[in-house]
mmCIF file of C-alpha atoms in Angstrom:
data_model
loop_
_atom_site.group_PDB
_atom_site.id
_atom_site.type_symbol
_atom_site.label_atom_id
_atom_site.label_comp_id
_atom_site.label_asym_id
_atom_site.label_seq_id
_atom_site.Cartn_x
_atom_site.Cartn_y
_atom_site.Cartn_z
ATOM 1 C CA MET A 26 -32.584 30.199 25.343
ATOM 2 C CA PRO A 27 -34.225 26.768 25.585
ATOM 3 C CA ALA A 28 -32.387 23.981 25.515
ATOM 4 C CA ARG A 29 -31.446 22.511 22.115
ATOM 5 C CA ASP A 30 -33.292 18.918 22.653
ATOM 6 C CA GLU A 31 -36.594 20.841 23.581
ATOM 7 C CA PRO A 32 -39.176 21.818 20.973
ATOM 8 C CA LEU A 33 -39.112 25.476 19.704
ATOM 9 C CA VAL A 34 -42.956 25.362 19.849
ATOM 10 C CA SER A 35 -45.355 23.483 22.121
ATOM 11 C CA ARG A 36 -48.249 23.285 19.948
ATOM 12 C CA ARG A 37 -46.833 21.412 17.254
ATOM 13 C CA VAL A 38 -43.367 20.338 15.881
ATOM 14 C CA VAL A 39 -43.134 22.152 12.849
ATOM 15 C CA LEU A 40 -39.495 23.654 12.666
ATOM 16 C CA GLY A 41 -37.810 21.972 9.861
ATOM 17 C CA GLY A 42 -40.415 20.257 7.770
ATOM 18 C CA GLY A 43 -42.309 17.795 9.831
ATOM 19 C CA LEU A 44 -41.315 14.251 8.746
ATOM 20 C CA ALA A 45 -37.805 14.990 8.938
ATOM 21 C CA VAL A 46 -37.874 16.690 12.447
ATOM 22 C CA LEU A 47 -40.234 14.006 13.562
ATOM 23 C CA ALA A 48 -36.929 11.271 12.557
ATOM 24 C CA THR A 49 -35.051 13.662 13.745
ATOM 25 C CA LEU A 50 -36.572 13.729 17.222
ATOM 26 C CA ALA A 51 -36.984 9.752 16.915
ATOM 27 C CA ARG A 52 -33.255 9.713 16.787
ATOM 28 C CA ARG A 53 -32.776 11.301 19.426
ATOM 29 C CA SER A 54 -34.907 9.417 21.783
ATOM 30 C CA LEU A 55 -32.800 6.162 21.010
ATOM 31 C CA ALA A 56 -29.567 8.274 21.620
ATOM 32 C CA ARG A 57 -30.687 8.512 25.195
ATOM 33 C CA GLY A 58 -31.370 5.049 25.542
ATOM 34 C CA ALA A 59 -34.838 4.799 24.916
ATOM 35 C CA THR A 60 -36.142 1.064 24.671
ATOM 36 C CA PRO A 61 -37.017 -0.184 21.157
ATOM 37 C CA ALA A 62 -40.677 -1.877 21.377
ATOM 38 C CA SER A 63 -38.666 -5.454 21.292
ATOM 39 C CA GLY A 64 -37.100 -4.842 24.342
ATOM 40 C CA ALA A 65 -33.557 -5.124 23.168
ATOM 41 C CA ALA A 66 -30.830 -2.532 24.329
ATOM 42 C CA VAL A 67 -30.003 0.422 21.931
ATOM 43 C CA ARG A 68 -26.701 1.541 21.394
ATOM 44 C CA ALA A 69 -26.057 5.663 21.037
ATOM 45 C CA PRO A 70 -24.963 6.288 17.598
ATOM 46 C CA PRO A 71 -22.070 8.301 17.618
ATOM 47 C CA PRO A 72 -22.273 11.951 17.457
ATOM 48 C CA ILE A 73 -21.655 13.674 13.947
ATOM 49 C CA THR A 74 -18.602 15.559 13.474
ATOM 50 C CA ALA A 75 -17.857 15.293 9.887
ATOM 51 C CA PRO A 76 -20.113 15.858 7.080
ATOM 52 C CA GLY A 77 -18.819 12.530 5.545
ATOM 53 C CA GLN A 78 -20.723 10.726 8.182
ATOM 54 C CA VAL A 79 -24.018 11.975 7.268
ATOM 55 C CA LEU A 80 -26.387 9.344 5.648
ATOM 56 C CA ASP A 81 -28.952 11.553 4.019
ATOM 57 C CA VAL A 82 -29.885 14.695 3.089
ATOM 58 C CA PRO A 83 -32.540 14.911 5.884
ATOM 59 C CA GLU A 84 -30.241 14.345 8.521
ATOM 60 C CA PHE A 85 -28.728 17.973 7.547
ATOM 61 C CA GLU A 86 -31.884 19.374 8.791
ATOM 62 C CA GLY A 87 -31.674 18.161 12.581
ATOM 63 C CA LEU A 88 -27.694 18.946 12.085
ATOM 64 C CA ALA A 89 -28.801 22.621 10.975
ATOM 65 C CA ARG A 90 -31.307 22.966 14.174
ATOM 66 C CA GLU A 91 -28.418 22.314 16.294
ATOM 67 C CA ALA A 92 -26.438 24.692 14.958
ATOM 68 C CA LEU A 93 -28.078 27.832 14.576
ATOM 69 C CA SER A 94 -30.742 29.714 17.166
ATOM 70 C CA PRO A 95 -34.112 29.511 16.707
ATOM 71 C CA ALA A 96 -35.063 32.185 15.069
ATOM 72 C CA HIS A 97 -32.212 31.426 12.485
ATOM 73 C CA PHE A 98 -33.568 28.204 12.315
ATOM 74 C CA GLY A 99 -37.213 29.112 12.154
ATOM 75 C CA TYR A 100 -36.404 31.333 9.065
ATOM 76 C CA LEU A 101 -35.275 28.604 7.299
ATOM 77 C CA ALA A 102 -38.086 26.285 8.123
ATOM 78 C CA THR A 103 -40.831 28.591 8.017
ATOM 79 C CA GLY A 104 -43.939 28.128 5.495
ATOM 80 C CA VAL A 105 -46.915 30.264 5.906
ATOM 81 C CA GLU A 106 -50.118 29.164 8.148
ATOM 82 C CA ASP A 107 -50.099 25.776 9.032
ATOM 83 C CA ASP A 108 -46.811 24.686 6.639
ATOM 84 C CA ARG A 109 -48.770 22.368 4.841
ATOM 85 C CA THR A 110 -47.678 23.474 1.410
ATOM 86 C CA VAL A 111 -43.850 22.889 2.747
ATOM 87 C CA LEU A 112 -44.753 19.612 3.913
ATOM 88 C CA LEU A 113 -46.583 18.854 0.501
ATOM 89 C CA ASN A 114 -43.783 19.463 -1.516
ATOM 90 C CA HIS A 115 -41.833 16.717 -0.549
ATOM 91 C CA GLU A 116 -44.761 14.518 0.723
ATOM 92 C CA ALA A 117 -46.056 14.591 -3.333
ATOM 93 C CA PHE A 118 -42.757 12.765 -4.548
ATOM 94 C CA SER A 119 -44.328 9.648 -3.164
ATOM 95 C CA ASN A 120 -47.120 10.098 -5.139
ATOM 96 C CA PHE A 121 -45.000 8.977 -8.218
ATOM 97 C CA GLU A 122 -43.555 5.008 -8.234
ATOM 98 C CA ILE A 123 -40.469 4.600 -10.372
ATOM 99 C CA ARG A 124 -40.469 1.606 -12.984
ATOM 100 C CA ALA A 125 -37.429 -0.614 -12.721
ATOM 101 C CA ARG A 126 -35.872 -1.559 -15.799
ATOM 102 C CA ARG A 127 -33.163 -4.424 -16.667
ATOM 103 C CA PHE A 128 -31.168 -5.658 -19.664
ATOM 104 C CA VAL A 129 -29.224 -2.367 -19.903
ATOM 105 C CA ASP A 130 -25.815 -1.533 -19.322
ATOM 106 C CA VAL A 131 -25.424 0.958 -16.887
ATOM 107 C CA SER A 132 -21.666 0.272 -15.969
ATOM 108 C CA GLN A 133 -21.328 4.016 -16.762
ATOM 109 C CA VAL A 134 -24.033 6.296 -15.542
ATOM 110 C CA ASP A 135 -23.576 10.092 -16.898
ATOM 111 C CA THR A 136 -25.611 13.050 -15.002
ATOM 112 C CA SER A 137 -24.468 16.014 -16.835
ATOM 113 C CA MET A 138 -26.532 18.400 -18.306
ATOM 114 C CA THR A 139 -26.414 21.377 -20.649
ATOM 115 C CA VAL A 140 -28.456 24.437 -20.183
ATOM 116 C CA PHE A 141 -28.006 27.283 -22.436
ATOM 117 C CA ASN A 142 -25.494 26.248 -24.397
ATOM 118 C CA THR A 143 -23.206 25.476 -20.861
ATOM 119 C CA SER A 144 -22.704 21.889 -19.495
ATOM 120 C CA TRP A 145 -22.954 21.283 -16.044
ATOM 121 C CA SER A 146 -21.754 17.842 -14.063
ATOM 122 C CA THR A 147 -24.868 17.356 -12.190
ATOM 123 C CA PRO A 148 -28.773 18.465 -13.017
ATOM 124 C CA ILE A 149 -29.038 19.445 -9.208
ATOM 125 C CA HIS A 150 -28.469 23.222 -8.898
ATOM 126 C CA LEU A 151 -28.326 25.938 -6.096
ATOM 127 C CA SER A 152 -31.473 27.941 -5.645
ATOM 128 C CA PRO A 153 -31.362 31.519 -4.409
ATOM 129 C CA VAL A 154 -31.239 31.378 -0.416
ATOM 130 C CA ASN A 155 -30.853 34.957 0.903
ATOM 131 C CA ALA A 156 -28.619 36.028 3.405
ATOM 132 C CA LEU A 157 -26.442 32.624 4.133
ATOM 133 C CA ARG A 158 -24.046 34.407 6.157
ATOM 134 C CA ALA A 159 -26.967 34.347 8.931
ATOM 135 C CA PHE A 160 -26.195 30.439 9.000
ATOM 136 C CA HIS A 161 -22.174 29.830 8.862
ATOM 137 C CA PRO A 162 -19.181 32.396 7.887
ATOM 138 C CA ASP A 163 -18.595 30.807 4.955
ATOM 139 C CA ALA A 164 -21.807 32.109 3.585
ATOM 140 C CA GLU A 165 -22.233 32.699 -0.318
ATOM 141 C CA ILE A 166 -18.812 32.182 -0.983
ATOM 142 C CA GLY A 167 -18.637 28.862 0.554
ATOM 143 C CA VAL A 168 -21.634 27.710 -1.202
ATOM 144 C CA ALA A 169 -19.682 29.184 -4.746
ATOM 145 C CA ARG A 170 -17.171 27.496 -3.800
ATOM 146 C CA ALA A 171 -19.203 23.743 -3.364
ATOM 147 C CA ALA A 172 -20.513 24.741 -6.627
ATOM 148 C CA ARG A 173 -17.304 25.139 -8.454
ATOM 149 C CA ARG A 174 -15.633 21.897 -6.787
ATOM 150 C CA ARG A 175 -18.979 19.727 -7.831
ATOM 151 C CA SER A 176 -19.573 21.653 -11.451
ATOM 152 C CA ALA A 177 -23.092 22.742 -10.403
ATOM 153 C CA LEU A 178 -25.019 25.607 -11.725
ATOM 154 C CA LEU A 179 -25.422 28.650 -8.771
ATOM 155 C CA VAL A 180 -28.255 30.954 -8.628
ATOM 156 C CA LEU A 181 -27.298 34.276 -6.481
ATOM 157 C CA ALA A 182 -30.091 35.765 -4.446
ATOM 158 C CA THR A 183 -31.202 39.380 -4.339
ATOM 159 C CA GLY A 184 -30.743 39.166 -0.903
ATOM 160 C CA SER A 185 -27.265 37.361 -0.479
ATOM 161 C CA SER A 186 -24.568 38.782 2.134
ATOM 162 C CA VAL A 187 -21.879 38.743 -0.262
ATOM 163 C CA PRO A 188 -21.359 41.078 -3.649
ATOM 164 C CA VAL A 189 -22.076 39.079 -6.562
ATOM 165 C CA GLU A 190 -18.766 39.828 -7.797
ATOM 166 C CA GLY A 191 -17.174 38.082 -5.188
ATOM 167 C CA VAL A 192 -19.100 35.273 -5.411
ATOM 168 C CA LEU A 193 -18.462 34.930 -9.366
ATOM 169 C CA GLU A 194 -14.625 34.844 -8.443
ATOM 170 C CA ALA A 195 -15.180 32.468 -6.024
ATOM 171 C CA ARG A 196 -17.458 30.418 -8.329
ATOM 172 C CA GLY A 197 -14.838 30.774 -11.457
ATOM 173 C CA ALA A 198 -17.338 30.801 -14.092
ATOM 174 C CA PRO A 199 -20.686 32.702 -14.319
ATOM 175 C CA VAL A 200 -23.701 32.181 -12.037
ATOM 176 C CA TRP A 201 -27.202 33.109 -12.558
ATOM 177 C CA GLN A 202 -28.747 36.519 -10.851
ATOM 178 C CA GLN A 203 -32.010 35.948 -9.124
ATOM 179 C CA LEU A 204 -34.008 39.411 -9.495
ATOM 180 C CA TYR A 205 -36.526 40.427 -6.691
ATOM 181 C CA PRO A 206 -37.443 43.246 -9.284
ATOM 182 C CA THR A 207 -39.081 45.842 -6.429
ATOM 183 C CA ASP A 208 -41.397 48.641 -7.231
ATOM 184 C CA ASP A 209 -39.036 51.374 -8.290
ATOM 185 C CA TRP A 210 -37.750 50.488 -12.135
ATOM 186 C CA ALA A 211 -34.711 52.359 -11.520
ATOM 187 C CA VAL A 212 -33.749 49.820 -8.800
ATOM 188 C CA THR A 213 -34.417 47.211 -11.002
ATOM 189 C CA GLU A 214 -32.745 48.590 -14.353
ATOM 190 C CA ALA A 215 -29.756 49.312 -12.178
ATOM 191 C CA ILE A 216 -29.416 45.712 -10.518
ATOM 192 C CA VAL A 217 -29.811 44.017 -14.140
ATOM 193 C CA ARG A 218 -27.026 46.174 -15.339
ATOM 194 C CA ARG A 219 -24.851 45.496 -12.438
ATOM 195 C CA ALA A 220 -25.271 41.528 -12.828
ATOM 196 C CA GLU A 221 -24.436 41.614 -16.468
ATOM 197 C CA ARG A 222 -21.416 43.767 -16.107
ATOM 198 C CA ALA A 223 -20.068 41.325 -13.794
ATOM 199 C CA GLY A 224 -20.478 38.581 -15.907
ATOM 200 C CA CYS A 225 -23.871 37.121 -15.222
ATOM 201 C CA PRO A 226 -25.613 35.074 -18.245
ATOM 202 C CA ALA A 227 -29.031 34.619 -16.970
ATOM 203 C CA ILE A 228 -31.448 36.836 -14.620
ATOM 204 C CA VAL A 229 -33.571 35.059 -12.827
ATOM 205 C CA LEU A 230 -37.386 37.345 -12.112
ATOM 206 C CA THR A 231 -39.084 35.787 -8.848
ATOM 207 C CA VAL A 232 -42.810 36.238 -9.345
ATOM 208 C CA ASP A 233 -43.826 34.276 -6.559
ATOM 209 C CA ASN A 234 -42.982 36.327 -3.506
ATOM 210 C CA ILE A 235 -45.903 39.150 -3.769
ATOM 211 C CA PRO A 236 -46.711 40.492 0.380
ATOM 212 C CA PRO A 237 -47.651 40.252 2.825
ATOM 213 C CA ARG A 238 -47.186 36.662 3.620
ATOM 214 C CA ASN A 239 -48.080 34.938 7.412
ATOM 215 C CA ASN A 240 -44.965 32.985 8.398
ATOM 216 C CA GLU A 241 -45.924 31.570 11.590
ATOM 217 C CA THR A 242 -43.416 29.420 12.470
ATOM 218 C CA LEU A 243 -40.964 32.209 12.075
ATOM 219 C CA LYS A 244 -42.861 34.265 14.438
ATOM 220 C CA ARG A 245 -43.053 31.931 16.778
ATOM 221 C CA ALA A 246 -39.282 30.626 16.260
ATOM 222 C CA THR A 247 -38.023 34.681 16.762
ATOM 223 C CA LEU A 248 -40.506 35.029 20.241
ATOM 224 C CA VAL A 249 -38.768 32.017 22.151
ATOM 225 C CA ASP A 250 -35.431 32.886 20.662
ATOM 226 C CA GLY A 251 -33.055 33.970 23.730
ATOM 227 C CA SER A 252 -30.064 35.466 22.008
ATOM 228 C CA ASP A 253 -28.640 38.693 21.402
ATOM 229 C CA CYS A 254 -29.502 39.585 17.811
ATOM 230 C CA LEU A 255 -27.057 42.612 18.182
ATOM 231 C CA GLY A 256 -24.114 40.402 18.555
ATOM 232 C CA CYS A 257 -23.966 38.813 15.203
ATOM 233 C CA HIS A 258 -25.559 41.738 13.043
ATOM 234 C CA PRO A 259 -25.881 45.329 14.854
ATOM 235 C CA LYS A 260 -29.216 46.914 14.298
ATOM 236 C CA PRO A 261 -30.126 45.201 10.739
ATOM 237 C CA PRO A 262 -32.642 47.040 8.654
ATOM 238 C CA PRO A 263 -35.560 44.886 7.923
ATOM 239 C CA GLU A 264 -36.096 45.695 4.564
ATOM 240 C CA LEU A 265 -34.354 43.622 1.943
ATOM 241 C CA TRP A 266 -33.192 46.990 -0.483
ATOM 242 C CA ARG A 267 -31.559 48.381 2.670
ATOM 243 C CA ARG A 268 -29.202 45.531 3.977
ATOM 244 C CA SER A 269 -27.958 43.724 0.941
ATOM 245 C CA PRO A 270 -24.819 44.279 -1.171
ATOM 246 C CA MET A 271 -27.069 44.203 -4.435
ATOM 247 C CA PHE A 272 -28.417 47.220 -3.815
ATOM 248 C CA ALA A 273 -25.452 49.402 -2.277
ATOM 249 C CA GLY A 274 -24.796 52.540 -3.372
ATOM 250 C CA LEU A 275 -28.418 52.854 -5.249
ATOM 251 C CA ASP A 276 -31.432 55.300 -4.142
ATOM 252 C CA VAL A 277 -33.467 53.071 -2.462
ATOM 253 C CA SER A 278 -35.804 55.730 -0.473
ATOM 254 C CA ARG A 279 -38.865 55.293 -2.850
ATOM 255 C CA VAL A 280 -38.903 51.495 -3.047
ATOM 256 C CA THR A 281 -41.612 50.009 -0.832
ATOM 257 C CA THR A 282 -41.645 45.912 -1.660
ATOM 258 C CA SER A 283 -39.306 43.402 -3.292
ATOM 259 C CA VAL A 284 -42.052 42.303 -5.554
ATOM 260 C CA PRO A 285 -44.652 44.637 -6.503
ATOM 261 C CA ALA A 286 -48.486 43.784 -6.490
ATOM 262 C CA ASN A 287 -48.991 44.718 -10.333
ATOM 263 C CA LEU A 288 -45.914 42.589 -11.539
ATOM 264 C CA THR A 289 -47.874 41.854 -14.777
ATOM 265 C CA LEU A 290 -46.919 40.939 -18.641
ATOM 266 C CA GLY A 291 -46.606 44.579 -19.026
ATOM 267 C CA TYR A 292 -43.775 44.285 -16.559
ATOM 268 C CA LEU A 293 -42.444 41.277 -18.020
ATOM 269 C CA ASP A 294 -42.411 43.099 -21.394
ATOM 270 C CA ARG A 295 -40.496 46.139 -19.802
ATOM 271 C CA LEU A 296 -37.754 43.629 -17.833
ATOM 272 C CA ARG A 297 -37.195 41.659 -21.424
ATOM 273 C CA ALA A 298 -35.956 44.865 -23.520
ATOM 274 C CA ILE A 299 -33.276 45.298 -21.185
ATOM 275 C CA VAL A 300 -32.161 41.990 -20.164
ATOM 276 C CA LYS A 301 -29.214 41.352 -22.918
ATOM 277 C CA GLY A 302 -28.777 37.532 -21.873
ATOM 278 C CA LYS A 303 -31.399 35.091 -21.062
ATOM 279 C CA LEU A 304 -34.447 35.853 -18.917
ATOM 280 C CA VAL A 305 -35.691 32.770 -16.753
ATOM 281 C CA VAL A 306 -39.077 33.252 -14.795
ATOM 282 C CA LYS A 307 -39.099 31.887 -11.398
ATOM 283 C CA GLY A 308 -42.594 31.066 -9.577
ATOM 284 C CA VAL A 309 -44.686 29.735 -12.437
ATOM 285 C CA VAL A 310 -46.802 27.057 -11.064
ATOM 286 C CA THR A 311 -49.595 26.579 -13.948
ATOM 287 C CA GLY A 312 -49.807 25.894 -17.520
ATOM 288 C CA GLU A 313 -51.666 29.373 -18.391
ATOM 289 C CA ASP A 314 -48.695 31.271 -16.924
ATOM 290 C CA ALA A 315 -45.906 29.246 -18.375
ATOM 291 C CA ALA A 316 -47.820 29.955 -21.820
ATOM 292 C CA LEU A 317 -47.805 33.460 -21.125
ATOM 293 C CA ALA A 318 -44.311 33.709 -20.203
ATOM 294 C CA VAL A 319 -42.895 32.279 -22.775
ATOM 295 C CA ALA A 320 -45.299 34.427 -25.668
ATOM 296 C CA HIS A 321 -43.719 37.231 -23.408
ATOM 297 C CA GLY A 322 -39.999 36.359 -24.251
ATOM 298 C CA ALA A 323 -38.753 34.198 -21.303
ATOM 299 C CA ASP A 324 -36.090 31.700 -21.970
ATOM 300 C CA GLY A 325 -36.799 29.556 -19.203
ATOM 301 C CA LEU A 326 -39.071 28.402 -16.410
ATOM 302 C CA VAL A 327 -38.454 27.374 -12.555
ATOM 303 C CA VAL A 328 -41.732 25.549 -11.447
ATOM 304 C CA SER A 329 -41.564 26.844 -7.610
ATOM 305 C CA ASN A 330 -43.800 27.956 -4.775
ATOM 306 C CA HIS A 331 -41.051 29.693 -3.095
ATOM 307 C CA GLY A 332 -40.858 26.453 -0.673
ATOM 308 C CA GLY A 333 -43.988 26.601 0.326
ATOM 309 C CA ARG A 334 -42.755 29.929 2.216
ATOM 310 C CA ASN A 335 -45.265 32.383 0.553
ATOM 311 C CA GLU A 336 -48.446 30.883 -0.435
ATOM 312 C CA GLU A 337 -50.455 28.233 1.687
ATOM 313 C CA THR A 338 -52.273 26.583 -1.886
ATOM 314 C CA LEU A 339 -51.660 23.202 -0.939
ATOM 315 C CA ARG A 340 -50.379 22.175 -4.430
ATOM 316 C CA ALA A 341 -46.760 20.426 -4.609
ATOM 317 C CA THR A 342 -44.468 21.956 -7.354
ATOM 318 C CA ILE A 343 -44.133 18.239 -8.209
ATOM 319 C CA ASP A 344 -47.515 18.398 -8.985
ATOM 320 C CA CYS A 345 -47.411 21.598 -10.999
ATOM 321 C CA LEU A 346 -44.383 20.383 -13.241
ATOM 322 C CA THR A 347 -46.638 18.176 -15.756
ATOM 323 C CA GLU A 348 -48.972 20.954 -16.746
ATOM 324 C CA VAL A 349 -45.905 23.517 -17.330
ATOM 325 C CA VAL A 350 -43.624 20.854 -19.586
ATOM 326 C CA GLU A 351 -46.857 20.663 -21.771
ATOM 327 C CA ALA A 352 -47.646 24.202 -21.990
ATOM 328 C CA VAL A 353 -43.930 24.958 -23.283
ATOM 329 C CA ARG A 354 -44.045 22.051 -25.583
ATOM 330 C CA GLY A 355 -40.030 22.173 -25.630
ATOM 331 C CA ARG A 356 -39.509 25.544 -26.802
ATOM 332 C CA VAL A 357 -37.862 26.393 -23.357
ATOM 333 C CA PRO A 358 -35.918 24.799 -20.728
ATOM 334 C CA VAL A 359 -38.014 23.926 -17.385
ATOM 335 C CA MET A 360 -36.690 23.477 -13.747
ATOM 336 C CA ILE A 361 -38.392 23.002 -10.535
ATOM 337 C CA ASP A 362 -37.351 23.427 -6.888
ATOM 338 C CA GLY A 363 -39.659 22.845 -3.595
ATOM 339 C CA GLY A 364 -39.263 19.516 -1.556
ATOM 340 C CA ILE A 365 -36.115 17.796 -3.117
ATOM 341 C CA ARG A 366 -34.720 15.984 -0.453
ATOM 342 C CA ARG A 367 -33.665 12.161 -2.399
ATOM 343 C CA GLY A 368 -31.955 11.219 -5.532
ATOM 344 C CA THR A 369 -35.074 9.401 -6.551
ATOM 345 C CA ASP A 370 -37.058 13.050 -6.056
ATOM 346 C CA VAL A 371 -34.447 14.058 -8.555
ATOM 347 C CA PHE A 372 -35.247 11.477 -11.014
ATOM 348 C CA LYS A 373 -38.780 12.001 -10.617
ATOM 349 C CA ALA A 374 -38.666 15.076 -11.640
ATOM 350 C CA LEU A 375 -36.291 14.676 -14.286
ATOM 351 C CA ALA A 376 -38.748 12.061 -15.787
ATOM 352 C CA LEU A 377 -41.454 14.607 -15.873
ATOM 353 C CA GLY A 378 -39.726 17.153 -17.698
ATOM 354 C CA ALA A 379 -37.606 19.456 -16.028
ATOM 355 C CA THR A 380 -34.493 20.203 -17.082
ATOM 356 C CA SER A 381 -33.035 21.012 -13.727
ATOM 357 C CA VAL A 382 -33.814 20.301 -10.101
ATOM 358 C CA GLY A 383 -32.876 22.830 -7.284
ATOM 359 C CA ILE A 384 -32.160 23.025 -3.627
ATOM 360 C CA GLY A 385 -32.595 25.821 -1.161
ATOM 361 C CA ARG A 386 -33.232 24.840 2.234
ATOM 362 C CA PRO A 387 -30.453 21.218 1.862
ATOM 363 C CA GLN A 388 -27.697 23.599 0.611
ATOM 364 C CA ALA A 389 -28.399 26.040 3.777
ATOM 365 C CA TRP A 390 -28.586 22.945 5.890
ATOM 366 C CA GLY A 391 -25.334 21.811 4.973
ATOM 367 C CA LEU A 392 -23.877 25.187 5.414
ATOM 368 C CA ALA A 393 -25.209 25.460 8.860
ATOM 369 C CA ALA A 394 -23.688 22.175 10.200
ATOM 370 C CA PHE A 395 -20.396 22.373 8.449
ATOM 371 C CA GLY A 396 -19.833 25.153 6.023
ATOM 372 C CA GLN A 397 -18.698 24.579 2.754
ATOM 373 C CA PRO A 398 -18.105 21.094 2.802
ATOM 374 C CA GLY A 399 -21.566 20.330 4.191
ATOM 375 C CA VAL A 400 -22.920 21.917 0.970
ATOM 376 C CA GLU A 401 -20.748 19.678 -0.916
ATOM 377 C CA ALA A 402 -21.716 16.707 1.065
ATOM 378 C CA VAL A 403 -25.547 17.762 0.361
ATOM 379 C CA VAL A 404 -24.942 17.679 -3.124
ATOM 380 C CA ASP A 405 -23.200 14.475 -3.208
ATOM 381 C CA LEU A 406 -25.328 12.750 -1.235
ATOM 382 C CA LEU A 407 -28.315 13.633 -3.777
ATOM 383 C CA ASP A 408 -26.169 12.950 -6.868
ATOM 384 C CA ARG A 409 -24.792 9.478 -5.509
ATOM 385 C CA GLU A 410 -28.560 8.476 -4.846
ATOM 386 C CA LEU A 411 -29.705 9.869 -7.902
ATOM 387 C CA LYS A 412 -26.944 7.823 -9.996
ATOM 388 C CA ALA A 413 -28.365 4.774 -7.958
ATOM 389 C CA ILE A 414 -31.774 4.983 -9.231
ATOM 390 C CA MET A 415 -30.771 5.640 -12.326
ATOM 391 C CA ARG A 416 -28.886 2.226 -12.688
ATOM 392 C CA GLN A 417 -32.089 0.397 -11.127
ATOM 393 C CA ALA A 418 -34.430 2.053 -13.740
ATOM 394 C CA GLY A 419 -31.983 1.199 -16.660
ATOM 395 C CA THR A 420 -31.246 4.760 -17.377
ATOM 396 C CA PRO A 421 -27.736 5.478 -17.987
ATOM 397 C CA THR A 422 -28.097 9.409 -19.221
ATOM 398 C CA LEU A 423 -30.381 11.823 -18.342
ATOM 399 C CA ALA A 424 -31.578 11.835 -21.739
ATOM 400 C CA SER A 425 -32.989 8.232 -20.947
ATOM 401 C CA ILE A 426 -34.938 9.517 -18.002
ATOM 402 C CA THR A 427 -38.290 9.633 -20.021
ATOM 403 C CA ARG A 428 -42.092 9.923 -18.801
ATOM 404 C CA ASP A 429 -42.152 6.192 -18.985
ATOM 405 C CA ARG A 430 -40.303 5.760 -16.090
ATOM 406 C CA VAL A 431 -42.615 6.982 -13.617
ATOM 407 C CA VAL A 432 -46.144 5.862 -12.901
ATOM 408 C CA ALA A 433 -48.534 8.102 -10.760
ATOM 409 C CA ARG A 434 -50.274 6.114 -8.165
ATOM 410 C CA SER A 435 -53.959 6.318 -7.724
ATOM 411 C CA ARG A 436 -55.259 8.907 -5.181
ATOM 412 C CA PRO A 437 -58.972 8.825 -3.737
ATOM 413 C CA GLY A 438 -60.500 11.822 -5.135
ATOM 414 C CA VAL A 439 -57.771 12.920 -7.621
ATOM 415 C CA PRO A 440 -58.615 11.937 -11.285
#
């Protein structure tokens, strides 16, 4: 296995999302005693041993890299091909400026949100991430307990390493169940029924995970990983439907893919007919698809490109948000994930019309670094930063974060 400070790939620094990794490497070079341009001596920072010592969410990425094997970190970090969509998901937030306002009483700031008649203390929700036990023994139970302590919405992945019933018990309140529908309708229906019996009030259909996908970063990380994989998970079947507890007891012999390539509006109609609770469609990035989804029964949408893991479109989700919100015209809540690293990112998404803002990789970084307390710290950092910018912008409630609070920067070649 390579030393922890050696790059995992020689051609480029891509693992972990570009800019954050470069910042981590810069901090490490200073910690080794490198001399800055001014020639002044630099004192090495103390080691981080507790989540409360972490100053920002991107710093958790470096801690996760140190805690995980190259392959496991590569799974978290990977995008498609050049990983540009992964990077642009975050970089695009810098294309929006926040208008600071004065003469507003912001002595009390309220970040609570309500979706489908249920309230949470924060607009930050925990997006579905598969197989969290690969990153820490606390796994989904730790994330659920963190969500409980922070009163945050949790969307459980179909590929969870813990059964939905156990997660619901740990959360102490309903969670939403993500759905990879597979290409066997009997399996799809069985998953929906199980989630509803367990008490999940919403099914979140993921429509953006159509294979194949070229995850080069993951492949390179796997090649340099000298770990004995059998020591952690003996002979794991590669297919999601053969290893996830959500499929336990089901006949998956006819399943060949997690998301079928023929997932059409007819499929959405068929699913709408069997879902008793709310049906949310995750992976919508255009106004056209947003309008169609709502017309065919979607109760909510998530603007998402799967964190850039499945497509190299170079379209950041924050750049897709406005057209989706306009197409929906307030009929259903619109959520978003992808590239959220700062409280200001959350603010900008809310200003552009998002009801809730999801985090995927950041929760896994926090989990990998410190288990449940790490997840709580990630939410706390984002929440603290959000409250700070709400005060600067003169917005004491989420409802007051309106479109006029942000200004789009002019970009060359962009109308």
